[in-house]
mmCIF file of C-alpha atoms and ligand atoms in Angstrom:
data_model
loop_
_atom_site.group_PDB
_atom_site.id
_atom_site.type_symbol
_atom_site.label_atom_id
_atom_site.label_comp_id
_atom_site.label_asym_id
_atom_site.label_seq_id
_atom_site.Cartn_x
_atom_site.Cartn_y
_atom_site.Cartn_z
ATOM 1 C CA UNK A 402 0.000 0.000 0.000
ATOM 2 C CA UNK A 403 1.169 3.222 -1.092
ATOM 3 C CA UNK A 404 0.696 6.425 1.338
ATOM 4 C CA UNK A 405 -0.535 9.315 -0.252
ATOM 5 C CA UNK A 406 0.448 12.342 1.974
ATOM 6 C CA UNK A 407 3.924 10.482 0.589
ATOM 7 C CA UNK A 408 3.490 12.366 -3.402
ATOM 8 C CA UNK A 409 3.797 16.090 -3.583
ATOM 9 C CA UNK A 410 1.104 17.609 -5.516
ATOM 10 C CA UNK A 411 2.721 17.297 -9.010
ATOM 11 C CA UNK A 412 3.447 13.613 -8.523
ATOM 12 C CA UNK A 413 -0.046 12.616 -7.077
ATOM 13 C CA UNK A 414 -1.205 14.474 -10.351
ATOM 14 C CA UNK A 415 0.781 11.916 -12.091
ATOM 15 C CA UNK A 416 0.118 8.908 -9.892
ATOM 16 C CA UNK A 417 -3.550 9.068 -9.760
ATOM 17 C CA UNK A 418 -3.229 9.992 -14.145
ATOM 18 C CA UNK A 419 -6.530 8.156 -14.616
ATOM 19 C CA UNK A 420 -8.990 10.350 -12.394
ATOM 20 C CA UNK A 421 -9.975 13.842 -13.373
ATOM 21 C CA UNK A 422 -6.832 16.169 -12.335
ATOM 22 C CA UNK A 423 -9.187 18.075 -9.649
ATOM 23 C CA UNK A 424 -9.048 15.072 -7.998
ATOM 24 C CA UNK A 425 -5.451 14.980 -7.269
ATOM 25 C CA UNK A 426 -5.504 18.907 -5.027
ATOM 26 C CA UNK A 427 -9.012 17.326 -3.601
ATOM 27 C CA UNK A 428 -7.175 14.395 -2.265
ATOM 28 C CA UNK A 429 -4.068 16.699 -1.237
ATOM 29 C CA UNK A 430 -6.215 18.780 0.917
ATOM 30 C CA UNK A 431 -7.989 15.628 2.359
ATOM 31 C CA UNK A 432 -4.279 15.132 4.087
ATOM 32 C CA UNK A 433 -4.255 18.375 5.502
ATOM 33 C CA UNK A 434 -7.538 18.012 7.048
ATOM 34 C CA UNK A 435 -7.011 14.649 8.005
ATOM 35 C CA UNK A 436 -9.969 13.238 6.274
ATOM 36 C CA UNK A 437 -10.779 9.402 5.963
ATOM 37 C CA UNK A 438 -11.881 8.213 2.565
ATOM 38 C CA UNK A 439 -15.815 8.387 4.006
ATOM 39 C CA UNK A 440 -14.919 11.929 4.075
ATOM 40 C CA UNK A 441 -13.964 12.071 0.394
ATOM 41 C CA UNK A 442 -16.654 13.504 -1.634
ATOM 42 C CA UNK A 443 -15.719 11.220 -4.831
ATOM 43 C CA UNK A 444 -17.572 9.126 -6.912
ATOM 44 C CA UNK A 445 -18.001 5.380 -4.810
ATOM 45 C CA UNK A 446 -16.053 3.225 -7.351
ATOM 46 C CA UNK A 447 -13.126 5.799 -7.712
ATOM 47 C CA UNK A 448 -12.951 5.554 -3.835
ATOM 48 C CA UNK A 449 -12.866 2.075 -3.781
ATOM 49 C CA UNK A 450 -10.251 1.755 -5.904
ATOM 50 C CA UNK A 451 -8.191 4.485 -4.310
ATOM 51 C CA UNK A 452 -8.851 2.311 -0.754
ATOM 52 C CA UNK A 453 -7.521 -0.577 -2.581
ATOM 53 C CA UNK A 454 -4.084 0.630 -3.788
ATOM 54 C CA UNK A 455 -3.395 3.670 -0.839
ATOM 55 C CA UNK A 456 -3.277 4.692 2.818
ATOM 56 C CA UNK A 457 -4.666 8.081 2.887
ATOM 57 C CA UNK A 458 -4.715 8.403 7.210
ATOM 58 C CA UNK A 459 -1.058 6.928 7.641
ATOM 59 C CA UNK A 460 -0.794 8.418 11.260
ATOM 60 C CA UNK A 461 -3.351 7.950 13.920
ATOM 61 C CA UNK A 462 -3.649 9.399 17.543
ATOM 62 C CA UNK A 463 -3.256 6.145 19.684
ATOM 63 C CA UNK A 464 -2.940 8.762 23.327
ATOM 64 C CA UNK A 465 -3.045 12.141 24.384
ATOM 65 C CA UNK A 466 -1.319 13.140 27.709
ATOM 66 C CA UNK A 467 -2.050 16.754 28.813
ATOM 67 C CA UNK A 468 0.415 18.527 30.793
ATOM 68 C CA UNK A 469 -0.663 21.094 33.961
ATOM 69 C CA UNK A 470 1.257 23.456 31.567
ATOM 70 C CA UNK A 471 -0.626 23.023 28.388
ATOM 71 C CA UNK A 472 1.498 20.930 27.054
ATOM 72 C CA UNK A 473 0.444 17.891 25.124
ATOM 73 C CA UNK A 474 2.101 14.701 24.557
ATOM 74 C CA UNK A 475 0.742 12.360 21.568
ATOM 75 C CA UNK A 476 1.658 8.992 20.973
ATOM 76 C CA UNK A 477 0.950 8.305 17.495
ATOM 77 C CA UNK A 478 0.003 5.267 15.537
ATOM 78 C CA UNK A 479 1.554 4.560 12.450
ATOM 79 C CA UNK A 480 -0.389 1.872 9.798
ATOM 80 C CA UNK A 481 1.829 -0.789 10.388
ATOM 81 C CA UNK A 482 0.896 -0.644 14.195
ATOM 82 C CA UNK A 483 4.396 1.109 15.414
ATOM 83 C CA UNK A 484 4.347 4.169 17.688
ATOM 84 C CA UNK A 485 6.064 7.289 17.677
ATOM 85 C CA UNK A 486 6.018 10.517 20.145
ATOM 86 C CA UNK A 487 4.625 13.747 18.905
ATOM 87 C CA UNK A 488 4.438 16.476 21.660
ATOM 88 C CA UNK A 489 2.738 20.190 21.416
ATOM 89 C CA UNK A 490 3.681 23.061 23.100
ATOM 90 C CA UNK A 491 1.399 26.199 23.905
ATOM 91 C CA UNK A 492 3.684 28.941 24.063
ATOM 92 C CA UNK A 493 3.133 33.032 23.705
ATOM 93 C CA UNK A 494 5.080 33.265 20.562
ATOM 94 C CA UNK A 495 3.287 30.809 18.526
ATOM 95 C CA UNK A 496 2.652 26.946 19.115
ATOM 96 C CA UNK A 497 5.295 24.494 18.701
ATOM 97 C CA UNK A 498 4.927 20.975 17.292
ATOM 98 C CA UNK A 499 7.935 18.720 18.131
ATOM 99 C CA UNK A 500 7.996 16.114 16.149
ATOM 100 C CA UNK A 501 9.380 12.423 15.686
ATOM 101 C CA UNK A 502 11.938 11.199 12.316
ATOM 102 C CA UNK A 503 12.111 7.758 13.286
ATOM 103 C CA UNK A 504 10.400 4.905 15.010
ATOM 104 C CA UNK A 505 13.413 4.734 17.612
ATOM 105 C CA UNK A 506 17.186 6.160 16.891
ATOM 106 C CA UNK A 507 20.296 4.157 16.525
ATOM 107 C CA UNK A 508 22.638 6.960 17.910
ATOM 108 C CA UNK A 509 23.254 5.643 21.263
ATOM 109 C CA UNK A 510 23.103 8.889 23.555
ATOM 110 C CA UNK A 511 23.647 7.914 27.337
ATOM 111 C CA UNK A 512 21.111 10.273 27.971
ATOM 112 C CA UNK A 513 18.296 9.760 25.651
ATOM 113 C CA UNK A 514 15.402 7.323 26.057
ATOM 114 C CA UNK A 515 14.582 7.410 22.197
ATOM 115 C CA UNK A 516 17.515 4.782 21.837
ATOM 116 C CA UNK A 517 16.948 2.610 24.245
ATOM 117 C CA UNK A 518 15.200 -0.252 21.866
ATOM 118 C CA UNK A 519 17.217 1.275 18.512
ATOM 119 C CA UNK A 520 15.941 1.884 15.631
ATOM 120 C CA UNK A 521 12.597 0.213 13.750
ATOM 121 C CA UNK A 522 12.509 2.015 10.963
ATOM 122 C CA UNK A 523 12.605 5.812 9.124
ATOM 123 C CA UNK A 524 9.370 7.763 9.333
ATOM 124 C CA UNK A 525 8.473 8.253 5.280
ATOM 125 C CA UNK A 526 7.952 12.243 4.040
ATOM 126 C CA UNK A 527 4.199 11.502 4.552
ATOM 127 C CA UNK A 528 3.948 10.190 7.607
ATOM 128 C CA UNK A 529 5.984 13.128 8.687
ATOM 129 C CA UNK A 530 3.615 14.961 6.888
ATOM 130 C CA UNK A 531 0.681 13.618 8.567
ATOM 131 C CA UNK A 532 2.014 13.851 11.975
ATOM 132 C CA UNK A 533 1.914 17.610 11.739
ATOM 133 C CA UNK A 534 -1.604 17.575 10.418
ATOM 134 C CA UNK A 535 -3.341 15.035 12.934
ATOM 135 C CA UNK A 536 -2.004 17.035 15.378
ATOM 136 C CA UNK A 537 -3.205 20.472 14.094
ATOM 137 C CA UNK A 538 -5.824 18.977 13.660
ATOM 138 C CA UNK A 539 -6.450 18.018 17.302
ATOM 139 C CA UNK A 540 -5.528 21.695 18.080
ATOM 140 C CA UNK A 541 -8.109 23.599 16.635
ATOM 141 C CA UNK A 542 -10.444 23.441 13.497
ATOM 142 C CA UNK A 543 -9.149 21.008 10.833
ATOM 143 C CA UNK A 544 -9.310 23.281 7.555
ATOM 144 C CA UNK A 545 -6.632 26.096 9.550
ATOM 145 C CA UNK A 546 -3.374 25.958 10.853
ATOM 146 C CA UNK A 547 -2.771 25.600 14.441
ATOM 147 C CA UNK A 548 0.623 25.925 14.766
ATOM 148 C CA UNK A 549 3.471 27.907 14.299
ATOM 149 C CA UNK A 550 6.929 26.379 14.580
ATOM 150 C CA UNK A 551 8.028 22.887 13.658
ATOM 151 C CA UNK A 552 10.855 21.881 15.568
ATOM 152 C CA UNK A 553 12.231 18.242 14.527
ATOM 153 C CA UNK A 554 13.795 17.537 18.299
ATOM 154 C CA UNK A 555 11.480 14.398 18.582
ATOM 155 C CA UNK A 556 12.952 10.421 18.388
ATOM 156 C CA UNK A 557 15.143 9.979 15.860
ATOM 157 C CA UNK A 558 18.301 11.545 14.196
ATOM 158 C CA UNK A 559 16.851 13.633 11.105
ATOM 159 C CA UNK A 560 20.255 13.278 9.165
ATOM 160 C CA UNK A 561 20.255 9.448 9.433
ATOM 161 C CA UNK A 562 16.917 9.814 7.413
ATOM 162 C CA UNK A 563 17.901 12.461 5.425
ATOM 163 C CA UNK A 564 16.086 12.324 2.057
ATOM 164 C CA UNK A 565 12.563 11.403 3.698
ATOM 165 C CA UNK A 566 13.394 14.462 5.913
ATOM 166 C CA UNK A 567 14.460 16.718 3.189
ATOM 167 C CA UNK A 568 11.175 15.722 0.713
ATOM 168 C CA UNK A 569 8.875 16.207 4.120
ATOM 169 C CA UNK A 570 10.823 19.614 4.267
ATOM 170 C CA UNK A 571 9.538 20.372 0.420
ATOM 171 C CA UNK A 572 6.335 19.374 1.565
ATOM 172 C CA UNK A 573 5.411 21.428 4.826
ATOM 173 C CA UNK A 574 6.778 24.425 2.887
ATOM 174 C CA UNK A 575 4.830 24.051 -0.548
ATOM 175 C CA UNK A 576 2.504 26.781 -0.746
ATOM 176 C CA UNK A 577 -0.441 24.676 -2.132
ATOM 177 C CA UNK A 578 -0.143 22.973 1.374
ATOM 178 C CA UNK A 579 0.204 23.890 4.854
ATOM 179 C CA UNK A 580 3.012 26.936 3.647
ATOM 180 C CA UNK A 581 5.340 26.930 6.792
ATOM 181 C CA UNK A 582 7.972 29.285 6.296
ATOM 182 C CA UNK A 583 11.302 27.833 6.821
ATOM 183 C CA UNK A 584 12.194 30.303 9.428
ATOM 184 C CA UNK A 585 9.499 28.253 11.205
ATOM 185 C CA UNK A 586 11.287 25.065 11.507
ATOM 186 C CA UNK A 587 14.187 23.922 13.834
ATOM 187 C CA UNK A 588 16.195 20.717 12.695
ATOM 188 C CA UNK A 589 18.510 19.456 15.512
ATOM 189 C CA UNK A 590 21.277 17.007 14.992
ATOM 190 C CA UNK A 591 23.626 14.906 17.237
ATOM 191 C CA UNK A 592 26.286 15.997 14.067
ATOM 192 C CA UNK A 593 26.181 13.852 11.301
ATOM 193 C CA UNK A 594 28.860 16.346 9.705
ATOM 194 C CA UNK A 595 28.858 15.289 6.369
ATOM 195 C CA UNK A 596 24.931 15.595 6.155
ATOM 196 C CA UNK A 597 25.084 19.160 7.462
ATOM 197 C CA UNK A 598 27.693 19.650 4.446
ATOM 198 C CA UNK A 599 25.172 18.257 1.853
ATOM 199 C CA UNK A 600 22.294 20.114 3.662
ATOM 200 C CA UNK A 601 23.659 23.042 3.670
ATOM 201 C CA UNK A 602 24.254 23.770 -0.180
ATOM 202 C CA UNK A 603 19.925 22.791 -0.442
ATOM 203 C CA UNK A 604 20.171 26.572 1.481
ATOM 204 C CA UNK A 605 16.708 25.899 3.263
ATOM 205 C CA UNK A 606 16.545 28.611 5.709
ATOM 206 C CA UNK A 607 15.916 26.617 8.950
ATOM 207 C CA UNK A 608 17.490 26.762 12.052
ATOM 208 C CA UNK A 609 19.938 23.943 12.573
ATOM 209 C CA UNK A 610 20.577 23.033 15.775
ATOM 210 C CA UNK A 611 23.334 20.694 17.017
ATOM 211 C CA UNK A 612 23.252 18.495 20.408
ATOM 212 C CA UNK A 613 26.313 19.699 21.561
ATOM 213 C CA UNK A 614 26.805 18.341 24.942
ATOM 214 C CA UNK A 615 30.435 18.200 25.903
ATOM 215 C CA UNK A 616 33.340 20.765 25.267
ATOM 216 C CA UNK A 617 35.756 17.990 24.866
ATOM 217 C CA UNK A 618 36.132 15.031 22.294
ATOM 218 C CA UNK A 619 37.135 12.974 25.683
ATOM 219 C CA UNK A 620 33.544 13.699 27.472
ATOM 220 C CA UNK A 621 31.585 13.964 24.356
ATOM 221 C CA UNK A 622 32.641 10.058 23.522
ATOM 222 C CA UNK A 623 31.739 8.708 26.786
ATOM 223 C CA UNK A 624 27.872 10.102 26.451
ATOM 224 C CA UNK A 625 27.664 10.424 22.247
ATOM 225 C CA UNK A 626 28.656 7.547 20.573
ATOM 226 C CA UNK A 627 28.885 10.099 17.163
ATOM 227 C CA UNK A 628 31.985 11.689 18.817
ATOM 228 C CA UNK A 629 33.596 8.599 18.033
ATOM 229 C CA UNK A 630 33.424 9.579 14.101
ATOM 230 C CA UNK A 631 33.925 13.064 14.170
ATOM 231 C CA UNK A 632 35.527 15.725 16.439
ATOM 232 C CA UNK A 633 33.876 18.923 17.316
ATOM 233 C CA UNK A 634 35.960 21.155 15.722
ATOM 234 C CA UNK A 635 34.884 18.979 12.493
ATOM 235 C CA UNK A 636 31.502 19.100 13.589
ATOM 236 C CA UNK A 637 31.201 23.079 14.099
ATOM 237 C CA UNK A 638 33.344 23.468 10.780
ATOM 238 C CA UNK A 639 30.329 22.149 9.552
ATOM 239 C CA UNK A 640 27.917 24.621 11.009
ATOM 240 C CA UNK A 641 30.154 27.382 10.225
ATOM 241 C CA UNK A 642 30.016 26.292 6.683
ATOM 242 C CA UNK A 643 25.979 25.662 6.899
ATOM 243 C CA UNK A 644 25.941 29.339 8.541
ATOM 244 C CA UNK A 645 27.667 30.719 5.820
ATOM 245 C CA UNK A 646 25.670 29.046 3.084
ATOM 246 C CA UNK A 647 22.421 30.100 4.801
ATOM 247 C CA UNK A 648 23.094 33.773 6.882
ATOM 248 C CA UNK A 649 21.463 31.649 10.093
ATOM 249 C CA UNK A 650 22.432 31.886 13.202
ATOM 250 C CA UNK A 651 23.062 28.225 14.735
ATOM 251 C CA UNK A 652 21.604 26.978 18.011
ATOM 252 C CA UNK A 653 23.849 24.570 20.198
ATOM 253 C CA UNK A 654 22.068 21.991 22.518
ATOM 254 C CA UNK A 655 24.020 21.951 25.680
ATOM 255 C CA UNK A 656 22.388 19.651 28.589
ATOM 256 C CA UNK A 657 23.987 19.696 31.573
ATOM 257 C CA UNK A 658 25.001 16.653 33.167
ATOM 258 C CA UNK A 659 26.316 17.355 37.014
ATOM 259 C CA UNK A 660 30.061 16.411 36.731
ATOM 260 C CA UNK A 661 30.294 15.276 33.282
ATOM 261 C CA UNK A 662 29.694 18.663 31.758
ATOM 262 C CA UNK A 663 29.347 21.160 34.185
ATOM 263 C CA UNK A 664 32.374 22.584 35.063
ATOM 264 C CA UNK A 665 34.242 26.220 35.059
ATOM 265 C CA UNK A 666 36.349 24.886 32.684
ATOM 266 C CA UNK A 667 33.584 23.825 30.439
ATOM 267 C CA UNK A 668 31.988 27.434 30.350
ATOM 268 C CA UNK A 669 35.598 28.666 29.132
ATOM 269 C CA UNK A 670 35.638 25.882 26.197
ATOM 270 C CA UNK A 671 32.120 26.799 25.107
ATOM 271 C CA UNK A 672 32.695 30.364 24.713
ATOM 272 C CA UNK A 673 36.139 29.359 22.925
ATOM 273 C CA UNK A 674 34.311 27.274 20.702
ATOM 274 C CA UNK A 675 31.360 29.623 19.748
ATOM 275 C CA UNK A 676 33.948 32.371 19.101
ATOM 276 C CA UNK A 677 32.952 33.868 15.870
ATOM 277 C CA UNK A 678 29.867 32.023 15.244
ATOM 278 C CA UNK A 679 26.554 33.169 14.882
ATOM 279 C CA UNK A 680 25.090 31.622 17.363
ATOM 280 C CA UNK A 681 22.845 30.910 20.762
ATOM 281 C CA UNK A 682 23.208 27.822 23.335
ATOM 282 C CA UNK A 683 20.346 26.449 24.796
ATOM 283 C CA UNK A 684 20.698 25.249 27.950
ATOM 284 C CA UNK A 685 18.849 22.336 29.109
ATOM 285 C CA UNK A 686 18.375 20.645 32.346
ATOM 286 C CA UNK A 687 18.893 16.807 31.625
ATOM 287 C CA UNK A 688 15.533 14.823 32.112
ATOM 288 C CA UNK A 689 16.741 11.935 34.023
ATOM 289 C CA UNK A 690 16.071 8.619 32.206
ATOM 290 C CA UNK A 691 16.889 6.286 34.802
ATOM 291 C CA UNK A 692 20.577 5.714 34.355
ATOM 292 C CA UNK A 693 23.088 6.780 35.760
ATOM 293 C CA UNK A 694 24.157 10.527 34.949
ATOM 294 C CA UNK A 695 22.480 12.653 36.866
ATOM 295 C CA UNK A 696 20.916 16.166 36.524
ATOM 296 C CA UNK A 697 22.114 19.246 37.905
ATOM 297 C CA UNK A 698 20.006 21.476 40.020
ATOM 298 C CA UNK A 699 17.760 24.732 38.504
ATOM 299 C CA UNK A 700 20.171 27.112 40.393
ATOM 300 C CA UNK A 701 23.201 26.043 39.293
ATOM 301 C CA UNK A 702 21.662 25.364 35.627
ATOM 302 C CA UNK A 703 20.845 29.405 35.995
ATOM 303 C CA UNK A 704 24.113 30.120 37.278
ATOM 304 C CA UNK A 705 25.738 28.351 34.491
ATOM 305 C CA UNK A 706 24.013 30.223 31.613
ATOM 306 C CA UNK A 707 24.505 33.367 33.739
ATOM 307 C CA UNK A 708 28.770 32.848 33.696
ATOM 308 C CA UNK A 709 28.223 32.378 29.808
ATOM 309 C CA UNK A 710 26.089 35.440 29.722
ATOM 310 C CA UNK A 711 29.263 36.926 31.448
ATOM 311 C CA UNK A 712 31.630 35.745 28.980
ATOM 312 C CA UNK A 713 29.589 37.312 25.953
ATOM 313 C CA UNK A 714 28.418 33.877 24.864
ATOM 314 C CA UNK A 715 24.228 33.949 24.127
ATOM 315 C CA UNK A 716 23.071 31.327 25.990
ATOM 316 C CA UNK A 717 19.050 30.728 27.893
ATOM 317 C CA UNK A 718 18.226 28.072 29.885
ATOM 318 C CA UNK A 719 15.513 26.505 27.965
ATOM 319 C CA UNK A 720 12.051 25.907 30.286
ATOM 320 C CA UNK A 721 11.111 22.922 30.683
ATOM 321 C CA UNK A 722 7.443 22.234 29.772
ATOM 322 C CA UNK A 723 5.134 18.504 30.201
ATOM 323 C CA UNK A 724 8.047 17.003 32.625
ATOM 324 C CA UNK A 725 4.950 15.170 34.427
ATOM 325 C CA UNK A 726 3.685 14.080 31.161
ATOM 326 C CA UNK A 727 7.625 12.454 30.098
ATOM 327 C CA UNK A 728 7.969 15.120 27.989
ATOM 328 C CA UNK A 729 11.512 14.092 26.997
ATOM 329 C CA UNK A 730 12.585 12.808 24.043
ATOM 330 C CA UNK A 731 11.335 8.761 23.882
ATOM 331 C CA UNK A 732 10.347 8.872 27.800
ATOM 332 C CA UNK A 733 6.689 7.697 26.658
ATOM 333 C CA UNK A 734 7.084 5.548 24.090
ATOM 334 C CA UNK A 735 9.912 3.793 25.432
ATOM 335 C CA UNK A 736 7.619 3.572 29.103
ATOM 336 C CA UNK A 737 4.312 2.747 27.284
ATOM 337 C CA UNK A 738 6.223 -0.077 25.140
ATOM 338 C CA UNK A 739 7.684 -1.739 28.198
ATOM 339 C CA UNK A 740 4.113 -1.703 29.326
ATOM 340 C CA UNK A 741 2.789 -3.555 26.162
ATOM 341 C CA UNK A 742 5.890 -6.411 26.463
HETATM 342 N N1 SAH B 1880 18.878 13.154 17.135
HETATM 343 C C1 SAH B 1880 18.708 14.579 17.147
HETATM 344 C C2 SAH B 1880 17.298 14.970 17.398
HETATM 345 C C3 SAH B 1880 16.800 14.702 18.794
HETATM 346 S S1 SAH B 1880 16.538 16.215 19.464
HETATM 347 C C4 SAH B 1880 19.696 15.201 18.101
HETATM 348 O O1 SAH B 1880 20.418 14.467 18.764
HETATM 349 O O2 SAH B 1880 19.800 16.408 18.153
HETATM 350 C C5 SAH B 1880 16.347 15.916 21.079
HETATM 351 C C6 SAH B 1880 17.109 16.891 21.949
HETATM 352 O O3 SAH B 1880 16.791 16.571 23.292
HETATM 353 C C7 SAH B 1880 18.587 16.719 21.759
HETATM 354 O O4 SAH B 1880 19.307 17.885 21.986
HETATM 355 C C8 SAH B 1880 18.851 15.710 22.834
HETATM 356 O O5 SAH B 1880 20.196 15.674 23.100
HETATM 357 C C9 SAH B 1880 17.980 16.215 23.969
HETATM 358 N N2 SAH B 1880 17.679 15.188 24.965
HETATM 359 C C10 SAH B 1880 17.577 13.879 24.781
HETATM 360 N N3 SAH B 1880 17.369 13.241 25.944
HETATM 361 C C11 SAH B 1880 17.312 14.182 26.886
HETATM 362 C C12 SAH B 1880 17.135 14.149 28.302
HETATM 363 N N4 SAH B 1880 16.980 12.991 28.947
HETATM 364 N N5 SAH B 1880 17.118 15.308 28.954
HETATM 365 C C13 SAH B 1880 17.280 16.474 28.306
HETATM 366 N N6 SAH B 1880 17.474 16.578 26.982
HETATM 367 C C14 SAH B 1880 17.500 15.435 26.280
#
């Protein structure tokens, strides 16, 4: 079975050649709106073919968690029964879907629950797709937009599925369709450096942003397996190079880890290593995920981004939002499949 939020709007014209072209933008907007095929208002045979041959609801809401804050956590259900997290984010500046690449991740970070069973399998352009719309969807009415920003911080490494990310990329931004601007969107990487090389020269004006973690190649291999492949100053080459390409300023993920990454000397590294970059770090508070690293307290979270502050680097302490929902990365799925075993 074929998935249809999977063709742009050119190729479904092509792919479904034998109905009347109308059809083709009918059927595209039927994605958006998340409409079964009882929904379509086609002629019964044409459906029933169509049914046949394609999915055209690839991603299904399986459980919504609500957070005190808003916040929403989704676990979605995908047509060949896996699940994947989806999580939206009420905020004053526009609402934030966070989304999933891959059923699962094969990178290996100590700290993150999304690769704690590996990886199942790449999401496909249209599921991606579809995740954004069932979820607007679920936000407000189905025929508008109820988002704002698209951040792709979610399971999975977007670079280790990088042409289903970069077609899903063509398709959240085509104007026939839900028209994101690519200022909107927020790609985050654990530094696949010679993806961020090829991504760059496709100039999409996102934001990349790279899970930094460690200011040494030492620390950064015992918690990021990646580190093992390429160095940071290969790594942030790489962004300097995608900053260049694209005139964005780069975020770095930094989340702090008490004793691994935390020290004075660590604040001095960061601001030698952002020298002369455009860019911000986001400081996180680690979400502990059962093993053994250990978070650091708010206070001295604050007072690290404060020292940066001091040093001239740009840093915030990113707020943490649905932590009593397992808002981070995996926490759900990876709790809700140990439930199911
Ligand atoms: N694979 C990509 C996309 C995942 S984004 C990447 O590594 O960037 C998810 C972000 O949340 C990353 O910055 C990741 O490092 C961070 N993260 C994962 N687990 C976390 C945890 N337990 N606490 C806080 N942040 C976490």
């Amino acid at each position: 079975m074929k998935i249809l939020s999977d063709f742009t709007l050119d190729e479904l014209k092509n792919e479904l050649a034998d109905l009347p072209k109308f059809r083709a933008k009918q059927i595209f907007d039927a994605i958006l709106q998340v409409k079964n095929f009882d929904e379509l208002n086609i002629p019964k045979s044409d459906k029933e073919n169509l049914q046949q041959k394609y999915i055209l609801k690839p991603v299904e809401i399986f459980k919504t968690l609500t957070s005190k804050d808003g916040t929403k956590k989704y676990l979605l259900k995908l047509s060949d029964d896996n699940i994947v997290e989806c999580v939206y984010l009420k905020q004053n500046y526009g609402n934030t879907i966070c989304m999933s690449t891959q059923v699962g991740c094969k990178m290996g970070c100590k700290f993150c629950a999304s690769t704690l069973n590996g990886c199942v399998r790449n999401l496909s352009a249209g599921e991606m797709l579809s995740t954004i719309a069932v979820v607007s969807a679920d936000n407000g009415k189905r025929n508008e937009r109820n988002f704002t920003n698209i951040v792709l911080m979610g399971s999975g490494e977007p670079f280790d599925n990088y042409e289903n990310v970069v077609k899903w990329l063509n398709l959240i931004t085509d104007k026939n369709g839900f028209n994101v601007s690519e200022r909107n969107i927020s790609l985050s990487t654990c530094g696949l450096v010679d993806k961020i090389y090829e991504f760059a020269k496709l100039k999409f004006n996102i934001t990349l942003c790279l899970s930094l973690h460690a200011t040494t190649d030492e620390t950064r291999k015992t918690i990021m397996p990646i580190a093992n492949r390429y160095t940071i100053k290969e790594t942030i080459d790489a962004l300097k190079f995608y900053a260049g390409k694209t005139g964005r300023r780069v975020v770095f993920e930094y989340c702090l880890i008490k004793d691994v990454n935390n020290s004075p000397a660590d604040i001095l590294r960061l601001k030698e290593l952002t020298k002369g970059l455009n860019c911000h770090v986001n400081v996180i508070c680690l979400n502990p995920n059962g093993g053994p690293l250990k978070a650091t307290t708010k206070d001295e979270a604050l007072a690290f981004v404060k020292t940066l502050n001091d040093n001239g680097v740009s840093a915030t302490l990113r707020r943490s939002q649905g932590s009593d929902i397992e808002g981070a990365c995996g926490m759900l799925r990876a709790k809700t499949l140990n439930k199911l075993k």
